[in-house]
Structures are given as C-alpha cells and as structure tokens.
Short mmCIF file of N, CA and C in Angstrom, two decimals:
data_model
loop_
_atom_site.label_atom_id
_atom_site.label_comp_id
_atom_site.label_asym_id
_atom_site.label_seq_id
_atom_site.Cartn_x
_atom_site.Cartn_y
_atom_site.Cartn_z
N MET A 1 148.19 99.02 102.53
CA MET A 1 148.47 97.74 102.94
C MET A 1 148.41 97.65 104.21
N LYS A 2 148.90 98.74 104.95
CA LYS A 2 148.72 99.01 106.51
C LYS A 2 147.30 99.18 106.92
N THR A 3 146.72 99.78 105.96
CA THR A 3 145.19 100.00 106.52
C THR A 3 144.38 98.59 106.57
N ILE A 4 144.64 97.75 105.66
CA ILE A 4 144.05 96.39 105.72
C ILE A 4 144.70 95.70 106.94
N PHE A 5 145.63 95.72 107.42
CA PHE A 5 146.64 95.00 108.47
C PHE A 5 145.75 95.70 109.83
N VAL A 6 145.38 97.20 109.93
CA VAL A 6 144.77 97.76 111.16
C VAL A 6 143.45 97.10 111.08
N ILE A 7 142.86 97.19 110.00
CA ILE A 7 141.27 96.71 109.79
C ILE A 7 140.84 95.15 110.21
N ALA A 8 142.17 94.28 109.86
CA ALA A 8 142.14 93.04 110.28
C ALA A 8 142.36 92.69 111.69
N LEU A 9 143.40 93.49 112.38
CA LEU A 9 143.35 93.43 113.72
C LEU A 9 142.37 93.94 114.51
N LEU A 10 141.46 95.18 113.97
CA LEU A 10 140.39 95.42 114.83
C LEU A 10 139.09 94.02 114.63
N ILE A 11 139.14 93.84 113.98
CA ILE A 11 137.96 92.64 113.61
C ILE A 11 138.20 91.48 114.47
N VAL A 12 139.81 91.03 114.65
CA VAL A 12 140.36 89.80 115.36
C VAL A 12 140.09 90.27 117.07
N ALA A 13 140.28 91.44 117.23
CA ALA A 13 140.28 92.31 118.65
C ALA A 13 138.67 92.20 118.92
N VAL A 14 137.92 92.64 118.15
CA VAL A 14 136.41 92.67 118.65
C VAL A 14 135.95 91.20 118.73
N GLY A 15 136.11 90.46 117.99
CA GLY A 15 135.88 88.94 117.91
C GLY A 15 135.97 88.39 119.06
N LEU A 16 137.51 88.79 119.63
CA LEU A 16 138.12 87.82 121.03
C LEU A 16 137.55 88.50 122.10
N ILE A 17 137.24 90.10 122.00
CA ILE A 17 136.62 90.27 123.26
C ILE A 17 134.78 89.77 123.25
N SER A 18 134.30 89.78 122.00
CA SER A 18 133.08 89.26 122.12
C SER A 18 133.10 87.63 122.57
N SER A 19 134.21 86.94 122.34
CA SER A 19 134.16 85.42 122.85
C SER A 19 134.27 85.52 124.14
N ILE A 20 135.19 86.33 124.91
CA ILE A 20 135.32 86.30 126.26
C ILE A 20 134.03 86.87 126.93
N GLY A 21 133.66 88.07 126.49
CA GLY A 21 132.22 88.18 127.03
C GLY A 21 131.14 87.05 127.09
N TYR A 22 131.09 86.38 125.86
CA TYR A 22 129.93 85.28 126.04
C TYR A 22 130.35 84.44 126.91
N LEU A 23 131.96 84.06 127.24
CA LEU A 23 132.11 82.92 128.19
C LEU A 23 131.93 83.44 129.51
N LEU A 24 132.19 84.68 129.66
CA LEU A 24 131.97 85.33 130.99
C LEU A 24 130.59 85.43 131.55
N PHE A 25 129.68 85.50 130.62
CA PHE A 25 128.07 85.90 130.85
C PHE A 25 127.05 84.79 130.32
N LYS A 26 127.50 83.93 129.67
CA LYS A 26 126.90 82.78 129.29
C LYS A 26 125.75 82.15 130.22
N ASP A 27 126.40 81.91 131.31
CA ASP A 27 125.29 80.94 132.26
C ASP A 27 124.77 81.96 133.37
N LYS A 28 124.69 83.33 132.82
CA LYS A 28 123.98 84.14 133.92
C LYS A 28 122.62 84.71 133.27
N THR A 29 121.87 84.79 134.22
CA THR A 29 120.28 85.07 133.57
C THR A 29 120.23 86.56 134.01
N ILE A 30 119.40 87.29 133.30
CA ILE A 30 118.99 88.59 133.62
C ILE A 30 117.55 88.23 134.18
N PRO A 31 117.27 88.83 135.60
CA PRO A 31 116.04 88.44 135.79
C PRO A 31 114.96 89.57 135.24
N VAL A 32 113.85 89.01 134.87
CA VAL A 32 112.83 89.79 134.16
C VAL A 32 111.77 90.32 135.32
N GLU A 33 111.72 91.45 135.49
CA GLU A 33 110.76 91.89 136.55
C GLU A 33 109.36 92.15 135.59
N LEU A 34 108.21 91.79 136.48
CA LEU A 34 107.01 91.70 135.83
C LEU A 34 106.43 93.23 136.27
N SER A 35 105.44 93.89 135.35
CA SER A 35 105.24 94.82 135.52
C SER A 35 104.11 95.05 136.65
N ASP A 36 103.90 96.00 137.28
CA ASP A 36 103.08 96.32 138.59
C ASP A 36 101.72 95.64 138.04
N GLN A 37 101.25 95.92 136.61
CA GLN A 37 99.90 95.26 136.43
C GLN A 37 99.70 93.87 136.19
N ALA A 38 100.75 93.06 135.97
CA ALA A 38 100.90 91.86 135.84
C ALA A 38 101.15 91.10 137.15
N GLN A 39 101.71 91.75 137.96
CA GLN A 39 102.05 91.23 139.33
C GLN A 39 100.49 91.59 140.00
N GLU A 40 100.06 92.52 139.75
CA GLU A 40 98.65 92.60 140.34
C GLU A 40 97.49 91.64 140.01
N ILE A 41 97.70 91.36 138.52
CA ILE A 41 96.62 90.51 137.87
C ILE A 41 97.31 89.01 139.01
N ASP A 42 98.23 88.52 138.90
CA ASP A 42 98.75 87.29 139.64
C ASP A 42 98.26 87.39 140.87
N LYS A 43 98.07 88.41 141.70
CA LYS A 43 97.50 88.53 143.08
C LYS A 43 95.86 88.24 143.12
N VAL A 44 95.27 88.42 141.80
CA VAL A 44 93.70 88.04 142.06
C VAL A 44 93.31 87.10 141.16
N VAL A 45 94.08 86.62 140.53
CA VAL A 45 93.66 85.30 139.61
C VAL A 45 94.45 84.28 139.74
N LYS A 46 93.99 83.12 139.36
CA LYS A 46 94.97 81.85 139.57
C LYS A 46 94.60 80.83 138.12
N LEU A 47 95.46 80.14 137.65
CA LEU A 47 95.19 79.54 136.24
C LEU A 47 94.58 78.30 136.53
N ILE A 48 93.56 77.79 135.91
CA ILE A 48 92.86 76.36 136.25
C ILE A 48 92.85 75.65 134.87
N ASP A 49 93.39 74.92 134.92
CA ASP A 49 93.23 73.56 133.82
C ASP A 49 92.46 73.02 134.02
N PHE A 50 91.17 72.97 133.23
CA PHE A 50 89.97 72.20 133.44
C PHE A 50 90.29 70.69 132.79
N SER A 51 91.11 70.56 131.90
CA SER A 51 91.49 68.96 131.65
C SER A 51 91.81 68.07 132.70
N GLU A 52 92.39 68.87 133.64
CA GLU A 52 92.96 68.03 135.13
C GLU A 52 91.64 67.86 135.84
N ILE A 53 90.62 68.50 135.93
CA ILE A 53 89.34 68.28 136.50
C ILE A 53 88.69 67.07 135.90
N ASN A 54 88.35 67.27 134.50
CA ASN A 54 88.00 66.23 133.71
C ASN A 54 88.56 66.41 132.09
N SER A 55 88.73 65.50 131.89
CA SER A 55 89.23 65.40 130.43
C SER A 55 88.48 65.90 129.13
N GLU A 56 86.92 65.67 129.43
CA GLU A 56 86.22 66.25 128.27
C GLU A 56 86.43 68.04 128.35
N PHE A 57 87.02 68.54 128.98
CA PHE A 57 86.87 70.14 129.01
C PHE A 57 88.44 70.33 128.68
N PRO A 58 88.93 70.43 127.54
CA PRO A 58 90.35 70.77 127.00
C PRO A 58 90.58 71.97 126.87
N PHE A 59 90.56 72.78 127.85
CA PHE A 59 91.22 74.12 128.16
C PHE A 59 91.49 74.54 129.49
N SER A 60 92.07 75.63 129.48
CA SER A 60 92.32 76.03 130.72
C SER A 60 92.13 77.98 130.70
N ALA A 61 91.73 78.47 131.63
CA ALA A 61 91.43 79.72 132.17
C ALA A 61 91.81 80.29 133.30
N LYS A 62 92.02 81.51 133.41
CA LYS A 62 92.25 82.17 134.63
C LYS A 62 91.05 82.60 135.11
N ILE A 63 90.76 82.32 136.59
CA ILE A 63 89.43 82.75 137.57
C ILE A 63 90.06 83.34 138.49
N PRO A 64 89.11 84.24 139.17
CA PRO A 64 89.51 84.81 140.48
C PRO A 64 90.00 83.88 141.41
N LYS A 65 91.16 84.45 142.37
CA LYS A 65 91.82 83.54 143.02
C LYS A 65 90.87 83.05 144.20
N GLU A 66 90.03 83.68 144.71
CA GLU A 66 89.33 83.15 145.84
C GLU A 66 88.37 81.90 145.25
N PHE A 67 87.84 81.82 144.03
CA PHE A 67 87.06 80.79 143.31
C PHE A 67 87.93 79.51 143.53
N GLU A 68 86.71 78.58 143.37
CA GLU A 68 87.09 77.21 143.34
C GLU A 68 86.32 76.40 142.24
N ALA A 69 87.02 75.18 141.41
CA ALA A 69 86.22 74.67 140.56
C ALA A 69 86.07 73.16 140.93
N GLU A 70 84.90 72.37 140.59
CA GLU A 70 84.51 71.10 140.87
C GLU A 70 83.78 70.67 139.47
N TYR A 71 84.13 69.27 139.30
CA TYR A 71 83.50 68.57 138.43
C TYR A 71 82.07 67.81 139.03
N ILE A 72 81.00 67.96 138.29
CA ILE A 72 79.79 67.37 139.20
C ILE A 72 79.42 66.26 137.72
N SER A 73 79.68 65.06 138.51
CA SER A 73 79.65 64.13 137.61
C SER A 73 78.05 63.59 136.94
N GLU A 74 77.07 63.68 137.73
CA GLU A 74 75.93 63.33 137.47
C GLU A 74 75.34 64.31 136.04
N LEU A 75 75.92 65.59 136.16
CA LEU A 75 75.65 66.76 135.23
C LEU A 75 76.45 66.89 134.12
N LYS A 76 77.65 66.33 134.49
CA LYS A 76 78.88 66.41 133.11
C LYS A 76 79.22 67.75 133.14
N ALA A 77 79.30 68.60 134.07
CA ALA A 77 79.58 70.01 134.19
C ALA A 77 80.54 70.58 135.35
N ILE A 78 81.30 71.51 134.96
CA ILE A 78 82.03 72.16 136.11
C ILE A 78 81.47 73.15 136.53
N ASN A 79 81.46 73.16 138.10
CA ASN A 79 80.96 74.32 138.75
C ASN A 79 82.02 75.13 139.27
N ILE A 80 82.10 76.68 139.03
CA ILE A 80 82.93 77.29 139.80
C ILE A 80 82.40 78.08 140.43
N TYR A 81 82.61 78.17 141.68
CA TYR A 81 81.91 78.68 143.06
C TYR A 81 82.80 79.70 143.95
N ASN A 82 82.67 80.48 144.52
CA ASN A 82 83.08 81.19 145.51
C ASN A 82 83.06 80.47 147.09
N PRO A 83 83.83 79.76 147.76
CA PRO A 83 83.37 79.32 148.89
C PRO A 83 83.40 80.14 150.12
N ALA A 84 83.55 81.57 149.81
CA ALA A 84 83.27 82.41 150.93
C ALA A 84 81.50 82.89 150.98
N LEU A 85 81.05 82.65 149.98
CA LEU A 85 79.53 82.79 149.91
C LEU A 85 78.64 81.94 150.70
N ARG A 86 77.68 82.50 151.31
CA ARG A 86 76.85 81.70 152.27
C ARG A 86 76.21 80.47 151.33
N GLY A 87 75.80 79.48 151.83
CA GLY A 87 75.14 78.52 151.06
C GLY A 87 75.54 76.97 151.44
N SER A 88 74.61 76.25 151.27
CA SER A 88 74.50 74.84 152.19
C SER A 88 75.23 73.90 151.13
N ASN A 89 75.50 74.49 149.84
CA ASN A 89 76.62 73.43 149.31
C ASN A 89 77.10 74.38 148.28
N ASN A 90 78.10 73.79 147.41
CA ASN A 90 78.67 74.51 146.18
C ASN A 90 78.07 74.94 145.28
N ILE A 91 77.00 74.21 144.84
CA ILE A 91 76.36 74.73 143.59
C ILE A 91 75.22 75.98 144.29
N GLU A 92 75.00 76.24 145.41
CA GLU A 92 74.50 77.64 145.75
C GLU A 92 75.40 78.64 146.02
N LYS A 93 76.74 78.34 145.90
CA LYS A 93 77.65 79.24 145.75
C LYS A 93 78.31 79.60 144.20
N SER A 94 77.54 78.90 143.01
CA SER A 94 78.01 78.92 141.76
C SER A 94 78.09 80.35 141.27
N GLN A 95 79.18 80.78 140.57
CA GLN A 95 79.29 81.77 139.97
C GLN A 95 79.54 81.60 138.22
N LEU A 96 80.03 80.45 137.95
CA LEU A 96 80.20 80.10 136.70
C LEU A 96 80.00 78.58 136.45
N TYR A 97 78.82 78.02 135.52
CA TYR A 97 78.43 76.90 135.33
C TYR A 97 78.91 76.28 133.88
N ILE A 98 79.77 75.69 133.45
CA ILE A 98 80.17 75.33 132.28
C ILE A 98 79.72 73.66 131.93
N SER A 99 79.29 73.65 130.78
CA SER A 99 78.40 72.30 130.34
C SER A 99 79.01 72.13 129.00
N PHE A 100 78.54 70.85 128.46
CA PHE A 100 79.38 70.65 126.80
C PHE A 100 78.00 69.93 126.46
N PHE A 101 77.97 69.98 124.87
CA PHE A 101 76.88 68.92 124.24
C PHE A 101 77.73 68.67 122.92
N LYS A 102 77.43 67.72 122.05
CA LYS A 102 77.96 67.38 120.88
C LYS A 102 77.00 67.50 119.82
N ALA A 103 77.08 68.25 118.77
CA ALA A 103 76.23 68.47 117.68
C ALA A 103 76.90 68.88 116.53
N SER A 104 75.85 68.84 115.69
CA SER A 104 76.45 69.94 114.19
C SER A 104 76.27 71.26 114.16
N ARG A 105 75.30 71.65 115.06
CA ARG A 105 75.40 73.08 114.91
C ARG A 105 75.00 73.76 116.67
N PHE A 106 75.17 75.08 116.42
CA PHE A 106 74.55 75.73 118.10
C PHE A 106 73.09 75.30 118.21
N LEU A 107 72.78 74.60 119.40
CA LEU A 107 71.36 74.29 119.98
C LEU A 107 71.18 75.04 121.01
N THR A 108 69.77 75.47 121.27
CA THR A 108 69.21 75.74 122.56
C THR A 108 68.44 74.97 122.96
N LEU A 109 68.15 75.28 124.33
CA LEU A 109 66.99 74.15 125.15
C LEU A 109 65.55 74.94 124.72
N SER A 110 64.67 73.94 124.67
CA SER A 110 63.10 74.43 124.35
C SER A 110 62.59 74.81 125.51
N THR A 111 63.20 74.55 126.44
CA THR A 111 62.86 75.17 127.95
C THR A 111 62.95 76.52 128.28
N VAL A 112 64.06 77.38 127.51
CA VAL A 112 64.39 78.91 127.60
C VAL A 112 63.95 79.73 126.74
N ASP A 113 63.42 80.83 126.82
CA ASP A 113 63.42 81.91 126.22
C ASP A 113 64.77 82.81 125.96
N ILE A 114 64.89 82.86 124.59
CA ILE A 114 66.10 83.60 124.21
C ILE A 114 65.96 85.10 123.88
N THR A 115 66.17 85.96 125.01
CA THR A 115 65.86 87.39 124.66
C THR A 115 67.01 88.15 124.09
N LYS A 116 68.23 87.53 123.77
CA LYS A 116 69.27 88.27 123.07
C LYS A 116 70.13 87.16 122.37
N GLN A 117 70.88 87.42 121.41
CA GLN A 117 71.75 86.44 120.85
C GLN A 117 73.05 87.34 119.62
N ASP A 118 73.91 87.15 120.47
CA ASP A 118 75.02 87.88 119.75
C ASP A 118 75.93 86.69 119.12
N ASN A 119 76.20 86.65 117.91
CA ASN A 119 77.30 85.72 117.11
C ASN A 119 78.60 86.58 117.30
N MET A 120 79.59 85.64 117.51
CA MET A 120 80.98 86.20 117.85
C MET A 120 82.06 85.33 117.88
N ILE A 121 83.34 85.45 117.69
CA ILE A 121 84.32 84.74 117.64
C ILE A 121 85.28 84.84 118.93
N ILE A 122 85.43 83.78 119.09
CA ILE A 122 86.38 83.80 120.73
C ILE A 122 87.46 82.94 120.18
N LYS A 123 88.71 83.49 120.66
CA LYS A 123 89.92 82.87 120.22
C LYS A 123 89.63 81.81 119.22
N GLY A 124 89.18 82.42 118.07
CA GLY A 124 89.29 81.77 116.57
C GLY A 124 88.18 80.98 116.68
N HIS A 125 87.38 80.64 117.27
CA HIS A 125 86.24 79.76 117.76
C HIS A 125 84.79 80.43 117.43
N GLU A 126 83.82 79.83 116.60
CA GLU A 126 82.43 80.34 116.57
C GLU A 126 81.97 80.47 117.99
N ALA A 127 81.20 81.34 118.28
CA ALA A 127 80.69 81.43 119.55
C ALA A 127 79.22 82.33 119.34
N ILE A 128 78.43 82.30 120.22
CA ILE A 128 76.95 82.69 120.49
C ILE A 128 76.89 82.85 121.96
N LEU A 129 76.58 84.27 122.18
CA LEU A 129 76.10 84.89 123.63
C LEU A 129 75.05 85.06 123.40
N TYR A 130 74.12 83.96 124.56
CA TYR A 130 72.75 84.37 124.67
C TYR A 130 72.53 84.96 125.82
N GLU A 131 71.30 85.55 126.00
CA GLU A 131 70.46 85.90 127.20
C GLU A 131 69.58 85.14 127.10
N ILE A 132 69.28 84.45 128.30
CA ILE A 132 68.14 83.27 128.43
C ILE A 132 67.49 83.47 129.80
N THR A 133 66.10 83.07 129.24
CA THR A 133 65.15 82.74 130.92
C THR A 133 64.34 81.77 130.74
N LYS A 134 64.42 80.82 132.09
CA LYS A 134 63.66 79.82 131.74
C LYS A 134 62.23 80.02 131.56
N LYS A 135 61.43 79.38 130.98
CA LYS A 135 60.47 79.50 130.51
C LYS A 135 59.18 79.37 131.72
N ASP A 136 58.05 79.97 131.69
CA ASP A 136 57.22 79.64 132.93
C ASP A 136 56.37 78.25 132.93
N GLY A 137 56.29 77.87 133.93
CA GLY A 137 55.90 76.38 133.88
C GLY A 137 56.65 75.38 133.85
N VAL A 138 58.25 75.82 133.39
CA VAL A 138 58.67 74.62 133.31
C VAL A 138 59.59 74.43 134.70
N PRO A 139 59.75 73.32 134.96
CA PRO A 139 60.47 72.84 136.45
C PRO A 139 61.68 73.36 136.62
N ASN A 140 62.24 73.70 137.77
CA ASN A 140 63.46 74.05 137.74
C ASN A 140 64.60 73.26 137.48
N PHE A 141 65.78 73.54 136.78
CA PHE A 141 66.79 72.67 136.10
C PHE A 141 67.52 72.01 137.47
N ALA A 142 67.20 70.83 137.68
CA ALA A 142 67.60 69.54 138.91
C ALA A 142 69.15 69.71 138.78
N GLY A 143 69.68 70.10 140.04
CA GLY A 143 71.06 69.97 140.29
C GLY A 143 71.93 71.09 139.77
N GLN A 144 71.40 72.07 139.30
CA GLN A 144 71.82 73.34 138.46
C GLN A 144 71.97 74.50 139.64
N PRO A 145 72.82 75.34 139.63
CA PRO A 145 72.53 76.57 140.33
C PRO A 145 71.16 77.21 140.17
N GLY A 146 70.80 77.52 141.54
CA GLY A 146 69.24 78.27 141.23
C GLY A 146 69.34 79.24 140.28
N TRP A 147 70.55 80.14 140.03
CA TRP A 147 70.32 81.55 139.33
C TRP A 147 70.26 81.02 137.74
N ARG A 148 70.44 79.38 137.43
CA ARG A 148 69.76 79.03 136.00
C ARG A 148 68.58 79.19 135.55
N ASN A 149 67.82 79.30 136.85
CA ASN A 149 66.50 79.33 136.53
C ASN A 149 65.78 80.83 136.25
N PHE A 150 66.58 81.70 136.28
CA PHE A 150 66.38 83.24 135.97
C PHE A 150 67.15 83.62 134.66
N LYS A 151 66.70 84.95 134.67
CA LYS A 151 67.65 85.34 133.35
C LYS A 151 69.12 85.63 133.66
N HIS A 152 69.63 85.22 132.65
CA HIS A 152 71.38 85.21 132.91
C HIS A 152 71.70 84.84 131.48
N GLN A 153 73.15 85.29 131.47
CA GLN A 153 73.64 84.90 129.72
C GLN A 153 74.54 83.79 129.88
N ALA A 154 74.78 82.97 128.90
CA ALA A 154 75.31 82.18 128.52
C ALA A 154 76.12 82.28 127.25
N LEU A 155 77.46 81.78 126.87
CA LEU A 155 78.21 82.00 125.88
C LEU A 155 78.37 80.44 125.49
N ASP A 156 78.13 80.07 124.41
CA ASP A 156 78.31 78.59 123.75
C ASP A 156 79.62 79.00 122.83
N ILE A 157 80.51 78.09 122.79
CA ILE A 157 81.72 78.09 121.90
C ILE A 157 81.80 76.73 121.34
N ARG A 158 81.79 76.93 119.96
CA ARG A 158 82.00 75.66 119.35
C ARG A 158 83.51 75.26 119.70
N LEU A 159 84.12 74.11 119.57
CA LEU A 159 85.34 73.73 119.87
C LEU A 159 86.09 73.48 118.12
N THR A 160 85.29 73.02 117.27
CA THR A 160 86.16 72.52 115.88
C THR A 160 85.11 72.88 115.01
N LYS A 161 85.87 73.07 113.82
CA LYS A 161 84.41 72.78 112.43
C LYS A 161 84.00 71.66 112.30
N ASP A 162 84.59 70.79 112.82
CA ASP A 162 83.96 69.30 112.69
C ASP A 162 82.43 69.19 112.97
N SER A 163 82.09 68.29 111.94
CA SER A 163 80.49 67.94 112.20
C SER A 163 80.21 66.56 112.71
N PRO A 164 80.04 65.94 113.93
CA PRO A 164 79.55 67.15 114.95
C PRO A 164 81.05 67.55 115.57
N SER A 165 80.71 68.68 116.54
CA SER A 165 81.71 69.19 117.18
C SER A 165 81.04 69.28 118.78
N TYR A 166 82.15 69.28 119.57
CA TYR A 166 81.83 69.64 120.93
C TYR A 166 81.56 71.13 120.73
N PHE A 167 80.64 71.42 121.85
CA PHE A 167 80.36 73.06 122.09
C PHE A 167 80.02 73.07 123.68
N TYR A 168 81.21 74.12 124.04
CA TYR A 168 81.16 74.46 125.38
C TYR A 168 79.94 75.52 125.79
N SER A 169 79.33 75.55 127.01
CA SER A 169 78.47 76.53 127.30
C SER A 169 79.12 77.22 128.63
N PHE A 170 79.28 78.49 128.87
CA PHE A 170 79.87 79.23 129.55
C PHE A 170 78.46 80.05 130.31
N ALA A 171 77.81 79.47 131.51
CA ALA A 171 76.98 80.26 132.01
C ALA A 171 77.13 81.04 133.24
N TYR A 172 76.90 82.13 133.47
CA TYR A 172 77.57 82.85 134.70
C TYR A 172 76.18 83.84 135.57
N VAL A 173 76.60 83.81 136.77
CA VAL A 173 75.62 84.54 137.77
C VAL A 173 75.65 86.05 137.30
N PRO A 174 74.32 86.70 137.37
CA PRO A 174 74.52 87.97 136.72
C PRO A 174 75.29 88.86 137.74
N ASP A 175 75.35 88.53 138.97
CA ASP A 175 76.24 89.18 140.09
C ASP A 175 77.65 88.87 139.82
N LEU A 176 78.18 88.32 139.10
CA LEU A 176 79.62 87.93 138.61
C LEU A 176 79.96 89.60 137.83
N GLY A 177 79.26 89.83 137.00
CA GLY A 177 79.76 90.93 136.28
C GLY A 177 80.47 90.51 135.23
N GLU A 178 79.68 91.40 133.84
CA GLU A 178 80.24 91.16 132.71
C GLU A 178 81.68 91.13 132.57
N LYS A 179 82.71 92.37 133.32
CA LYS A 179 83.72 92.52 133.20
C LYS A 179 84.60 91.22 133.57
N THR A 180 83.87 90.52 134.40
CA THR A 180 84.74 89.55 135.24
C THR A 180 84.55 88.32 134.49
N PHE A 181 83.79 88.15 133.80
CA PHE A 181 83.35 87.19 133.16
C PHE A 181 84.07 87.31 131.64
N ASN A 182 84.27 88.45 131.16
CA ASN A 182 84.88 88.47 129.74
C ASN A 182 86.37 88.47 130.31
N SER A 183 86.97 88.67 131.39
CA SER A 183 88.28 88.67 131.57
C SER A 183 88.55 86.89 131.73
N ILE A 184 87.79 86.24 132.22
CA ILE A 184 87.50 84.70 132.20
C ILE A 184 87.98 84.14 131.05
N ILE A 185 86.87 84.55 129.94
CA ILE A 185 86.84 84.03 129.00
C ILE A 185 87.83 84.66 127.92
N ASP A 186 88.44 85.99 128.11
CA ASP A 186 89.84 86.35 127.60
C ASP A 186 90.99 85.60 127.45
N SER A 187 90.88 84.99 129.02
CA SER A 187 91.82 83.94 129.07
C SER A 187 92.08 82.32 128.78
N LEU A 188 90.81 82.14 128.05
CA LEU A 188 90.92 80.83 127.52
C LEU A 188 91.93 80.50 126.91
N VAL A 189 92.65 79.08 127.01
CA VAL A 189 93.33 78.58 126.19
C VAL A 189 92.87 77.05 125.82
N PHE A 190 92.55 76.93 124.65
CA PHE A 190 92.28 75.93 124.15
C PHE A 190 93.44 74.64 124.07
N MET A 191 93.27 73.50 124.35
CA MET A 191 94.49 72.38 124.57
C MET A 191 94.60 72.09 123.01
N ASN A 192 95.93 71.70 122.82
CA ASN A 192 96.59 71.59 121.16
C ASN A 192 96.23 72.56 120.09
N GLN A 193 96.08 73.74 120.41
CA GLN A 193 95.72 74.49 119.58
C GLN A 193 96.52 75.99 119.74
N ASP A 194 96.88 76.64 118.90
CA ASP A 194 97.59 77.57 118.89
C ASP A 194 97.04 78.95 119.41
N ASN A 195 96.03 78.94 119.74
CA ASN A 195 95.27 80.26 120.16
C ASN A 195 95.02 80.22 121.52
#
C-alpha cells in the first residue's frame, strides 16, 4: 500500500512540474538558425511567384538574386533577364524564356531541328528536354531573345494529365549553364499541387 501511495505521489509531482513548465515556456519560441548552406542560398537567389506576373503561369521558382522577370504580352511569355548585362533592351539580356501552349500532347515547332530529346519527370509532371536549333532559311523568331535562333535547350513540362493541358516551355541561354538552369527547375512549385 505504501508503494502505491509513493508511485501515485510521484505521478502527481511529475504532472505538476510538467504543467508549471508548460505555463512558463508556452509563449517562448526557440529561434531556429538556418544552416550556413541555407543562408548562402538565400544570399544568391530570390523566390519569384510567376502567377503574380501573369496568372497564366501558375508556379513559382527561385532565380538568381540579380535577375529580374517581366511579362511580354505580345508573345504571352515571361523573360527572365540579367539587368547587369549589356544590351539595348531586356530581351537582349535574356537568360531564361518561359512560354506556354495548350495541346493534347507534346509539340515541337516545324521551324527547328531537334538534336536531342530526353523524356523525364519534373516534380511529378511529364517533361521533355530538347536540344533545338532553328532551321536554316527560317526567319529569326520575332521579338524573342537572339539566342533562341541558335542551338539551345528547352524543357517542356506538361501541367496536368488532362487533354488538352497547358505545357510550359523553359528555354535558356547556353551561357546560363546547366547547373543554374537545373537549380531553377528543381525549385519549381506548381500552384494548387502538393509537389
């Protein structure tokens, strides 16, 4: 009987101490420090919500901090450019060009040659990475970055399995580099989806 009384007393004491601890510290927050790597990343990238630039682009991504993004209404495209580069306009400073189309399947322009095509999955979405070159004799693409007229890579991502679906094409200037492009793509977050 004495043992049961001691155990009951210990349980009450532990419960009382826990309650007092909770009341004393419930409003205090413990600061969480970002790792050095996370802090370094935040110094070099910024998050862009493309749907705030134009609602037809329902995703966000992290781009290099020095880059800017603009909507080109006549082309229904987003130009991501580096303002520090030389050029008479932002299209000449383009690093990444995002356009879209609506279709039932992946499409390519008849005005380009495809020298490489890799099927993949990006954030749960079907995608194809193309290496393309504008065909000889075809006029330059009006209003688009000059580098789009030469060999470059473009990643087409299918938004949904619906038919038709929106497809988003992310083309990048070769000088940007595959590592930077992949970092941008890896940071993509599609709206209203869990990925």
